[in-house]
Amino acid sequence: MRAVVVRRFGGPEVLEFAEVPVPAPGPGQVRVKVAAAGVNPVDAGTRSGFLTEAGIIPPRERIGIGWDVAGTVDVVGDGVTGFAAGDRVIGLLDRPSAALGAYADFAVLDADAVAAAPRTVSLVAAATLPLNGLTAVQALDLLDLPPGSTVLVTGAAGAVGGYAVTLAKVRGFRVAAVADTTDEALVRGFGAELFVPRGDFLADRVRAAIPGGADAALDTALLGLEALDAVANRGRFVVFAAGAAPIPLRGIKVEHVWIAADGAALARLATLVDDGTLTLRVADTLSLTEAAKAHERLAEGGLRGRVVLTKE
């Protein structure tokens, strides 16, 4: 089968389109015929060697690329119930050091990392949900705050930030969104009650809208201390990248969300897609053979949604 791998670190040009053996599912696993794979910043971090330098991926001869999978079940392993060949599914490959990732013809996942795909959208759109949706869910889980609390979301127009705004509203939080002025209508559509344009003196402007500061911040834009300063004393602050945690000033509890596959939570997200609560966004589609071009698009920034790799 075909798969995109890296054998050396660098720019998009190091992505290698290779022929590799078709993986076999073990007990408790399913093999998925991949229809679409989302392209995420973590993929670029794998390709560039950043995650290896950070101690997240050990050095190895070949590393697979891609976390987000959407496709159909091909084979189920021993002991798997609830899935059968032909089922439309989505799933998350959460082991960044694996020899094969989602950029491939087939992917093997643990059955508990898989969920039925949303019924109301294409598999291309569904491929944008697993990593970013679960990241938003698990970040909100870290807050441990009552409904009615005010949550600041930076990067609210981005893939994780957009989901975080909607899911925070679903949990009963008041959401203050930080994004470019051109994205105000977009993030208010996601459910933001308050809008703060990104730019200088962010904390002062947040505190003008929320006296005393927000109860918590989900810092998807990696603003660090600038966003922390907008949080109230003894509030909550969640970071989304290795090395991005600011010093926990003023008794603020700083947490790092380390994503873990969760088929049950993914199934709940799929339900929110089907009932119209959660909006999926595809910025562009490219073929699997154009993985390098997809990474170039990712590096350019400014995407509203995810680039998705599809089969020809």
mmCIF file of C-alpha atoms in Angstrom:
data_model
loop_
_atom_site.group_PDB
_atom_site.id
_atom_site.type_symbol
_atom_site.label_atom_id
_atom_site.label_comp_id
_atom_site.label_asym_id
_atom_site.label_seq_id
_atom_site.Cartn_x
_atom_site.Cartn_y
_atom_site.Cartn_z
ATOM 1 C CA MET A 1 0.000 0.000 0.000
ATOM 2 C CA ARG A 2 0.956 3.676 -0.225
ATOM 3 C CA ALA A 3 1.942 5.718 2.828
ATOM 4 C CA VAL A 4 3.618 9.037 3.574
ATOM 5 C CA VAL A 5 6.567 8.705 5.970
ATOM 6 C CA VAL A 6 9.671 10.606 7.045
ATOM 7 C CA ARG A 7 13.139 9.107 7.318
ATOM 8 C CA ARG A 8 14.895 12.430 7.946
ATOM 9 C CA PHE A 9 13.686 15.707 9.385
ATOM 10 C CA GLY A 10 13.194 18.954 7.541
ATOM 11 C CA GLY A 11 10.694 20.898 5.469
ATOM 12 C CA PRO A 12 7.781 19.541 3.430
ATOM 13 C CA GLU A 13 10.229 18.122 0.904
ATOM 14 C CA VAL A 14 11.262 15.323 3.310
ATOM 15 C CA LEU A 15 7.790 13.754 3.177
ATOM 16 C CA GLU A 16 8.327 10.475 1.354
ATOM 17 C CA PHE A 17 5.616 8.692 -0.618
ATOM 18 C CA ALA A 18 6.476 5.022 -0.075
ATOM 19 C CA GLU A 19 5.182 1.532 -0.773
ATOM 20 C CA VAL A 20 4.872 -0.392 2.501
ATOM 21 C CA PRO A 21 3.194 -3.640 3.580
ATOM 22 C CA VAL A 22 -0.494 -3.442 4.483
ATOM 23 C CA PRO A 23 -0.698 -3.536 8.311
ATOM 24 C CA ALA A 24 -2.691 -6.312 9.976
ATOM 25 C CA PRO A 25 -4.985 -5.549 12.924
ATOM 26 C CA GLY A 26 -4.232 -7.314 16.190
ATOM 27 C CA PRO A 27 -6.689 -8.278 18.923
ATOM 28 C CA GLY A 28 -8.928 -5.361 19.849
ATOM 29 C CA GLN A 29 -8.017 -3.414 16.713
ATOM 30 C CA VAL A 30 -9.634 -2.487 13.415
ATOM 31 C CA ARG A 31 -8.107 -1.788 10.039
ATOM 32 C CA VAL A 32 -9.614 1.195 8.246
ATOM 33 C CA LYS A 33 -9.488 1.867 4.539
ATOM 34 C CA VAL A 34 -8.617 5.549 4.685
ATOM 35 C CA ALA A 35 -10.797 7.903 2.624
ATOM 36 C CA ALA A 36 -9.473 11.145 4.116
ATOM 37 C CA ALA A 37 -6.816 12.313 6.583
ATOM 38 C CA GLY A 38 -6.677 15.715 8.244
ATOM 39 C CA VAL A 39 -3.469 17.773 8.113
ATOM 40 C CA ASN A 40 -2.578 19.289 11.496
ATOM 41 C CA PRO A 41 0.258 21.334 13.033
ATOM 42 C CA VAL A 42 1.398 18.262 14.978
ATOM 43 C CA ASP A 43 2.141 16.607 11.636
ATOM 44 C CA ALA A 44 4.506 19.446 10.781
ATOM 45 C CA GLY A 45 6.094 19.087 14.216
ATOM 46 C CA THR A 46 6.709 15.405 13.534
ATOM 47 C CA ARG A 47 8.125 16.069 10.074
ATOM 48 C CA SER A 48 10.440 18.884 11.186
ATOM 49 C CA GLY A 49 11.905 16.949 14.115
ATOM 50 C CA PHE A 50 10.501 19.343 16.715
ATOM 51 C CA LEU A 51 8.668 16.560 18.545
ATOM 52 C CA THR A 52 11.823 14.448 18.619
ATOM 53 C CA GLU A 53 13.843 17.372 20.004
ATOM 54 C CA ALA A 54 11.111 17.853 22.625
ATOM 55 C CA GLY A 55 11.426 14.215 23.729
ATOM 56 C CA ILE A 56 7.952 13.265 22.494
ATOM 57 C CA ILE A 57 9.051 11.028 19.591
ATOM 58 C CA PRO A 58 12.136 8.830 20.018
ATOM 59 C CA PRO A 59 14.516 8.654 17.074
ATOM 60 C CA ARG A 60 13.628 5.830 14.707
ATOM 61 C CA GLU A 61 14.306 4.874 11.106
ATOM 62 C CA ARG A 62 10.795 5.578 9.816
ATOM 63 C CA ILE A 63 7.974 7.656 11.289
ATOM 64 C CA GLY A 64 4.427 7.791 9.984
ATOM 65 C CA ILE A 65 2.541 11.039 9.523
ATOM 66 C CA GLY A 66 -1.072 11.879 10.331
ATOM 67 C CA TRP A 67 -3.463 11.503 13.272
ATOM 68 C CA ASP A 68 -6.963 12.085 11.838
ATOM 69 C CA VAL A 69 -8.591 9.142 10.064
ATOM 70 C CA ALA A 70 -11.917 8.916 8.236
ATOM 71 C CA GLY A 71 -12.852 5.907 6.149
ATOM 72 C CA THR A 72 -14.495 2.493 6.218
ATOM 73 C CA VAL A 73 -13.698 -0.517 8.342
ATOM 74 C CA ASP A 74 -11.813 -3.105 6.290
ATOM 75 C CA VAL A 75 -10.990 -5.845 8.820
ATOM 76 C CA VAL A 76 -11.751 -6.261 12.531
ATOM 77 C CA GLY A 77 -9.364 -8.013 14.894
ATOM 78 C CA ASP A 78 -10.187 -10.686 17.433
ATOM 79 C CA GLY A 79 -12.473 -9.580 20.240
ATOM 80 C CA VAL A 80 -13.804 -6.491 18.480
ATOM 81 C CA THR A 81 -17.533 -5.899 18.786
ATOM 82 C CA GLY A 82 -19.556 -2.940 17.618
ATOM 83 C CA PHE A 83 -17.779 -2.536 14.276
ATOM 84 C CA ALA A 84 -17.982 -4.540 11.061
ATOM 85 C CA ALA A 85 -16.471 -4.364 7.605
ATOM 86 C CA GLY A 86 -17.978 -1.500 5.620
ATOM 87 C CA ASP A 87 -18.827 0.740 8.583
ATOM 88 C CA ARG A 88 -18.104 4.441 8.039
ATOM 89 C CA VAL A 89 -15.827 5.516 10.896
ATOM 90 C CA ILE A 90 -13.556 8.211 12.216
ATOM 91 C CA GLY A 91 -10.655 7.703 14.577
ATOM 92 C CA LEU A 92 -7.496 9.088 16.113
ATOM 93 C CA LEU A 93 -3.975 7.696 15.851
ATOM 94 C CA ASP A 94 -2.454 9.165 19.020
ATOM 95 C CA ARG A 95 1.006 7.531 18.947
ATOM 96 C CA PRO A 96 3.238 10.053 17.149
ATOM 97 C CA SER A 97 6.177 7.646 17.024
ATOM 98 C CA ALA A 98 4.286 4.986 15.044
ATOM 99 C CA ALA A 99 5.834 3.703 11.829
ATOM 100 C CA LEU A 100 2.606 4.411 9.937
ATOM 101 C CA GLY A 101 0.082 7.208 10.334
ATOM 102 C CA ALA A 102 -3.145 8.396 8.749
ATOM 103 C CA TYR A 103 -1.504 9.544 5.508
ATOM 104 C CA ALA A 104 -1.865 6.056 4.034
ATOM 105 C CA ASP A 105 -4.196 3.726 2.161
ATOM 106 C CA PHE A 106 -4.940 1.779 5.350
ATOM 107 C CA ALA A 107 -4.570 2.509 9.054
ATOM 108 C CA VAL A 108 -4.797 0.213 12.075
ATOM 109 C CA LEU A 109 -6.375 1.675 15.216
ATOM 110 C CA ASP A 110 -7.441 0.357 18.587
ATOM 111 C CA ALA A 111 -11.191 -0.196 18.456
ATOM 112 C CA ASP A 112 -11.722 2.144 21.417
ATOM 113 C CA ALA A 113 -10.096 4.960 19.404
ATOM 114 C CA VAL A 114 -12.783 4.694 16.701
ATOM 115 C CA ALA A 115 -16.377 5.926 16.431
ATOM 116 C CA ALA A 116 -19.093 5.874 13.810
ATOM 117 C CA ALA A 117 -18.642 8.799 11.435
ATOM 118 C CA PRO A 118 -21.240 11.582 11.482
ATOM 119 C CA ARG A 119 -24.093 10.646 9.149
ATOM 120 C CA THR A 120 -24.775 14.143 7.814
ATOM 121 C CA VAL A 121 -21.351 15.051 6.411
ATOM 122 C CA SER A 122 -18.833 13.571 3.994
ATOM 123 C CA LEU A 123 -15.870 11.551 5.177
ATOM 124 C CA VAL A 124 -13.670 14.415 3.967
ATOM 125 C CA ALA A 125 -15.377 16.802 6.378
ATOM 126 C CA ALA A 126 -15.451 14.154 9.127
ATOM 127 C CA ALA A 127 -11.651 13.828 8.903
ATOM 128 C CA THR A 128 -11.314 17.298 10.447
ATOM 129 C CA LEU A 129 -13.009 16.265 13.702
ATOM 130 C CA PRO A 130 -11.000 13.713 15.741
ATOM 131 C CA LEU A 131 -7.794 15.476 16.822
ATOM 132 C CA ASN A 132 -9.125 19.005 17.063
ATOM 133 C CA GLY A 133 -12.498 18.082 18.526
ATOM 134 C CA LEU A 134 -11.041 15.780 21.165
ATOM 135 C CA THR A 135 -8.374 18.340 22.034
ATOM 136 C CA ALA A 136 -11.086 20.920 22.739
ATOM 137 C CA VAL A 137 -13.100 18.417 24.808
ATOM 138 C CA GLN A 138 -10.136 17.331 26.898
ATOM 139 C CA ALA A 139 -9.009 20.926 27.435
ATOM 140 C CA LEU A 140 -12.456 21.837 28.764
ATOM 141 C CA ASP A 141 -12.373 18.763 31.014
ATOM 142 C CA LEU A 142 -9.307 20.249 32.740
ATOM 143 C CA LEU A 143 -11.096 23.434 33.790
ATOM 144 C CA ASP A 144 -13.268 21.969 36.561
ATOM 145 C CA LEU A 145 -15.464 25.085 36.670
ATOM 146 C CA PRO A 146 -19.223 25.456 37.190
ATOM 147 C CA PRO A 147 -21.620 26.532 34.435
ATOM 148 C CA GLY A 148 -21.780 30.303 34.119
ATOM 149 C CA SER A 149 -18.014 30.686 34.432
ATOM 150 C CA THR A 150 -16.307 32.873 31.834
ATOM 151 C CA VAL A 151 -13.827 31.135 29.531
ATOM 152 C CA LEU A 152 -11.470 33.048 27.265
ATOM 153 C CA VAL A 153 -10.560 31.247 24.016
ATOM 154 C CA THR A 154 -7.608 32.610 22.046
ATOM 155 C CA GLY A 155 -7.312 31.646 18.404
ATOM 156 C CA ALA A 156 -11.085 31.258 18.372
ATOM 157 C CA ALA A 157 -11.300 31.173 14.570
ATOM 158 C CA GLY A 158 -8.841 28.281 14.345
ATOM 159 C CA ALA A 159 -9.680 24.595 14.185
ATOM 160 C CA VAL A 160 -9.290 23.806 17.894
ATOM 161 C CA GLY A 161 -10.429 27.251 18.992
ATOM 162 C CA GLY A 162 -13.636 27.116 16.996
ATOM 163 C CA TYR A 163 -14.603 23.768 18.508
ATOM 164 C CA ALA A 164 -13.634 25.044 21.962
ATOM 165 C CA VAL A 165 -15.977 28.028 21.654
ATOM 166 C CA THR A 166 -18.953 25.862 20.704
ATOM 167 C CA LEU A 167 -18.256 23.102 23.228
ATOM 168 C CA ALA A 168 -17.704 25.613 26.037
ATOM 169 C CA LYS A 169 -21.093 27.130 25.273
ATOM 170 C CA VAL A 170 -22.656 23.643 25.278
ATOM 171 C CA ARG A 171 -21.288 23.200 28.818
ATOM 172 C CA GLY A 172 -22.940 26.399 29.969
ATOM 173 C CA PHE A 173 -19.877 28.665 30.028
ATOM 174 C CA ARG A 174 -19.840 32.295 28.925
ATOM 175 C CA VAL A 175 -17.293 32.462 26.132
ATOM 176 C CA ALA A 176 -15.028 35.394 25.316
ATOM 177 C CA ALA A 177 -13.346 34.857 21.951
ATOM 178 C CA VAL A 178 -10.074 36.347 20.738
ATOM 179 C CA ALA A 179 -9.587 36.470 16.972
ATOM 180 C CA ASP A 180 -8.927 38.843 14.099
ATOM 181 C CA THR A 181 -11.537 41.544 13.606
ATOM 182 C CA THR A 182 -12.496 39.976 10.277
ATOM 183 C CA ASP A 183 -13.512 36.795 12.126
ATOM 184 C CA GLU A 184 -15.898 38.356 14.633
ATOM 185 C CA ALA A 185 -19.060 37.159 12.875
ATOM 186 C CA LEU A 186 -17.558 33.683 12.484
ATOM 187 C CA VAL A 187 -16.703 33.171 16.162
ATOM 188 C CA ARG A 188 -19.952 34.703 17.359
ATOM 189 C CA GLY A 189 -21.628 32.138 15.138
ATOM 190 C CA PHE A 190 -19.743 29.437 17.023
ATOM 191 C CA GLY A 191 -21.322 30.707 20.236
ATOM 192 C CA ALA A 192 -19.038 33.427 21.612
ATOM 193 C CA GLU A 193 -20.889 35.939 23.796
ATOM 194 C CA LEU A 194 -17.990 38.389 23.974
ATOM 195 C CA PHE A 195 -15.474 39.256 21.267
ATOM 196 C CA VAL A 196 -12.021 40.747 21.850
ATOM 197 C CA PRO A 197 -9.916 41.572 18.769
ATOM 198 C CA ARG A 198 -6.409 40.202 18.937
ATOM 199 C CA GLY A 199 -3.647 42.777 19.246
ATOM 200 C CA ASP A 200 -1.685 44.778 21.785
ATOM 201 C CA PHE A 201 -2.756 45.119 25.422
ATOM 202 C CA LEU A 202 -5.019 42.082 25.171
ATOM 203 C CA ALA A 203 -5.305 41.567 28.921
ATOM 204 C CA ASP A 204 -6.398 45.159 29.506
ATOM 205 C CA ARG A 205 -9.090 44.855 26.854
ATOM 206 C CA VAL A 206 -10.320 41.513 28.195
ATOM 207 C CA ARG A 207 -10.506 42.917 31.714
ATOM 208 C CA ALA A 208 -12.441 45.923 30.439
ATOM 209 C CA ALA A 209 -15.084 43.500 29.186
ATOM 210 C CA ILE A 210 -14.766 41.062 32.116
ATOM 211 C CA PRO A 211 -13.991 42.922 35.367
ATOM 212 C CA GLY A 212 -11.373 40.993 37.340
ATOM 213 C CA GLY A 213 -10.492 38.802 34.381
ATOM 214 C CA ALA A 214 -11.793 35.557 32.906
ATOM 215 C CA ASP A 215 -12.213 32.518 35.131
ATOM 216 C CA ALA A 216 -10.167 30.463 32.664
ATOM 217 C CA ALA A 217 -8.381 30.634 29.337
ATOM 218 C CA LEU A 218 -7.894 28.060 26.596
ATOM 219 C CA ASP A 219 -4.793 29.443 24.892
ATOM 220 C CA THR A 220 -5.021 27.750 21.489
ATOM 221 C CA ALA A 221 -3.126 30.663 19.887
ATOM 222 C CA LEU A 222 -0.147 30.099 22.219
ATOM 223 C CA LEU A 223 -0.084 33.696 23.463
ATOM 224 C CA GLY A 224 1.340 32.596 26.811
ATOM 225 C CA LEU A 225 1.822 35.314 29.418
ATOM 226 C CA GLU A 226 -0.269 37.773 27.378
ATOM 227 C CA ALA A 227 -3.318 35.523 27.748
ATOM 228 C CA LEU A 228 -2.478 34.481 31.314
ATOM 229 C CA ASP A 229 -2.621 38.142 32.327
ATOM 230 C CA ALA A 230 -6.284 38.178 31.252
ATOM 231 C CA VAL A 231 -7.195 35.426 33.768
ATOM 232 C CA ALA A 232 -8.438 36.139 37.260
ATOM 233 C CA ASN A 233 -6.412 35.237 40.347
ATOM 234 C CA ARG A 234 -6.546 31.490 41.095
ATOM 235 C CA GLY A 235 -8.149 30.871 37.700
ATOM 236 C CA ARG A 236 -7.431 28.120 35.176
ATOM 237 C CA PHE A 237 -5.188 28.235 32.098
ATOM 238 C CA VAL A 238 -4.740 25.491 29.489
ATOM 239 C CA VAL A 239 -1.845 25.308 27.022
ATOM 240 C CA PHE A 240 -1.759 23.310 23.791
ATOM 241 C CA ALA A 241 1.891 22.787 22.843
ATOM 242 C CA ALA A 242 5.062 21.477 24.430
ATOM 243 C CA GLY A 243 7.078 24.272 25.986
ATOM 244 C CA ALA A 244 4.208 26.769 25.797
ATOM 245 C CA ALA A 245 3.288 26.902 29.498
ATOM 246 C CA PRO A 246 3.757 30.304 31.148
ATOM 247 C CA ILE A 247 4.802 30.698 34.783
ATOM 248 C CA PRO A 248 1.653 30.138 36.934
ATOM 249 C CA LEU A 249 1.455 33.629 38.376
ATOM 250 C CA ARG A 250 -1.213 34.763 40.880
ATOM 251 C CA GLY A 251 -2.158 31.253 41.876
ATOM 252 C CA ILE A 252 -3.441 30.415 38.390
ATOM 253 C CA LYS A 253 -3.497 26.682 37.735
ATOM 254 C CA VAL A 254 -1.699 26.027 34.445
ATOM 255 C CA GLU A 255 -2.535 22.731 32.741
ATOM 256 C CA HIS A 256 -1.286 21.123 29.541
ATOM 257 C CA VAL A 257 -3.736 19.129 27.436
ATOM 258 C CA TRP A 258 -2.060 15.922 26.235
ATOM 259 C CA ILE A 259 -4.472 14.447 23.746
ATOM 260 C CA ALA A 260 -5.592 10.827 24.101
ATOM 261 C CA ALA A 261 -7.770 8.837 21.708
ATOM 262 C CA ASP A 262 -11.292 8.345 23.044
ATOM 263 C CA GLY A 263 -13.866 6.645 20.842
ATOM 264 C CA ALA A 264 -16.733 7.299 23.243
ATOM 265 C CA ALA A 265 -16.054 11.046 23.340
ATOM 266 C CA LEU A 266 -15.598 11.031 19.575
ATOM 267 C CA ALA A 267 -19.032 9.431 19.204
ATOM 268 C CA ARG A 268 -20.544 12.248 21.279
ATOM 269 C CA LEU A 269 -18.846 14.801 19.039
ATOM 270 C CA ALA A 270 -20.255 13.061 15.967
ATOM 271 C CA THR A 271 -23.738 13.403 17.482
ATOM 272 C CA LEU A 272 -23.178 17.147 17.904
ATOM 273 C CA VAL A 273 -22.244 17.352 14.239
ATOM 274 C CA ASP A 274 -25.384 15.493 13.203
ATOM 275 C CA ASP A 275 -27.682 17.666 15.297
ATOM 276 C CA GLY A 276 -26.170 20.842 13.856
ATOM 277 C CA THR A 277 -24.423 22.022 17.013
ATOM 278 C CA LEU A 278 -20.853 21.556 15.778
ATOM 279 C CA THR A 279 -19.644 22.926 12.445
ATOM 280 C CA LEU A 280 -16.886 21.147 10.502
ATOM 281 C CA ARG A 281 -14.635 23.222 8.251
ATOM 282 C CA VAL A 282 -12.528 22.025 5.327
ATOM 283 C CA ALA A 283 -10.074 24.661 4.096
ATOM 284 C CA ASP A 284 -8.910 22.653 1.066
ATOM 285 C CA THR A 285 -8.612 19.105 -0.249
ATOM 286 C CA LEU A 286 -5.517 17.638 -1.868
ATOM 287 C CA SER A 287 -4.602 14.129 -2.909
ATOM 288 C CA LEU A 288 -2.438 11.881 -0.754
ATOM 289 C CA THR A 289 0.381 12.327 -3.258
ATOM 290 C CA GLU A 290 0.296 16.080 -2.554
ATOM 291 C CA ALA A 291 1.177 15.811 1.137
ATOM 292 C CA ALA A 292 4.155 18.147 0.729
ATOM 293 C CA LYS A 293 1.921 20.790 -0.845
ATOM 294 C CA ALA A 294 -0.541 20.370 2.035
ATOM 295 C CA HIS A 295 2.254 21.052 4.534
ATOM 296 C CA GLU A 296 3.238 24.129 2.563
ATOM 297 C CA ARG A 297 -0.353 25.385 2.818
ATOM 298 C CA LEU A 298 -0.316 24.701 6.557
ATOM 299 C CA ALA A 299 2.924 26.692 6.974
ATOM 300 C CA GLU A 300 1.432 29.690 5.158
ATOM 301 C CA GLY A 301 -1.107 30.072 7.984
ATOM 302 C CA GLY A 302 -4.421 31.869 7.835
ATOM 303 C CA LEU A 303 -6.432 28.689 7.271
ATOM 304 C CA ARG A 304 -10.021 28.608 8.459
ATOM 305 C CA GLY A 305 -10.471 24.881 8.888
ATOM 306 C CA ARG A 306 -8.191 22.017 7.979
ATOM 307 C CA VAL A 307 -6.561 20.876 4.763
ATOM 308 C CA VAL A 308 -7.606 17.277 4.108
ATOM 309 C CA LEU A 309 -5.744 14.643 2.100
ATOM 310 C CA THR A 310 -7.976 12.357 0.063
ATOM 311 C CA LYS A 311 -7.617 9.393 -2.256
ATOM 312 C CA GLU A 312 -7.509 10.061 -5.979
#
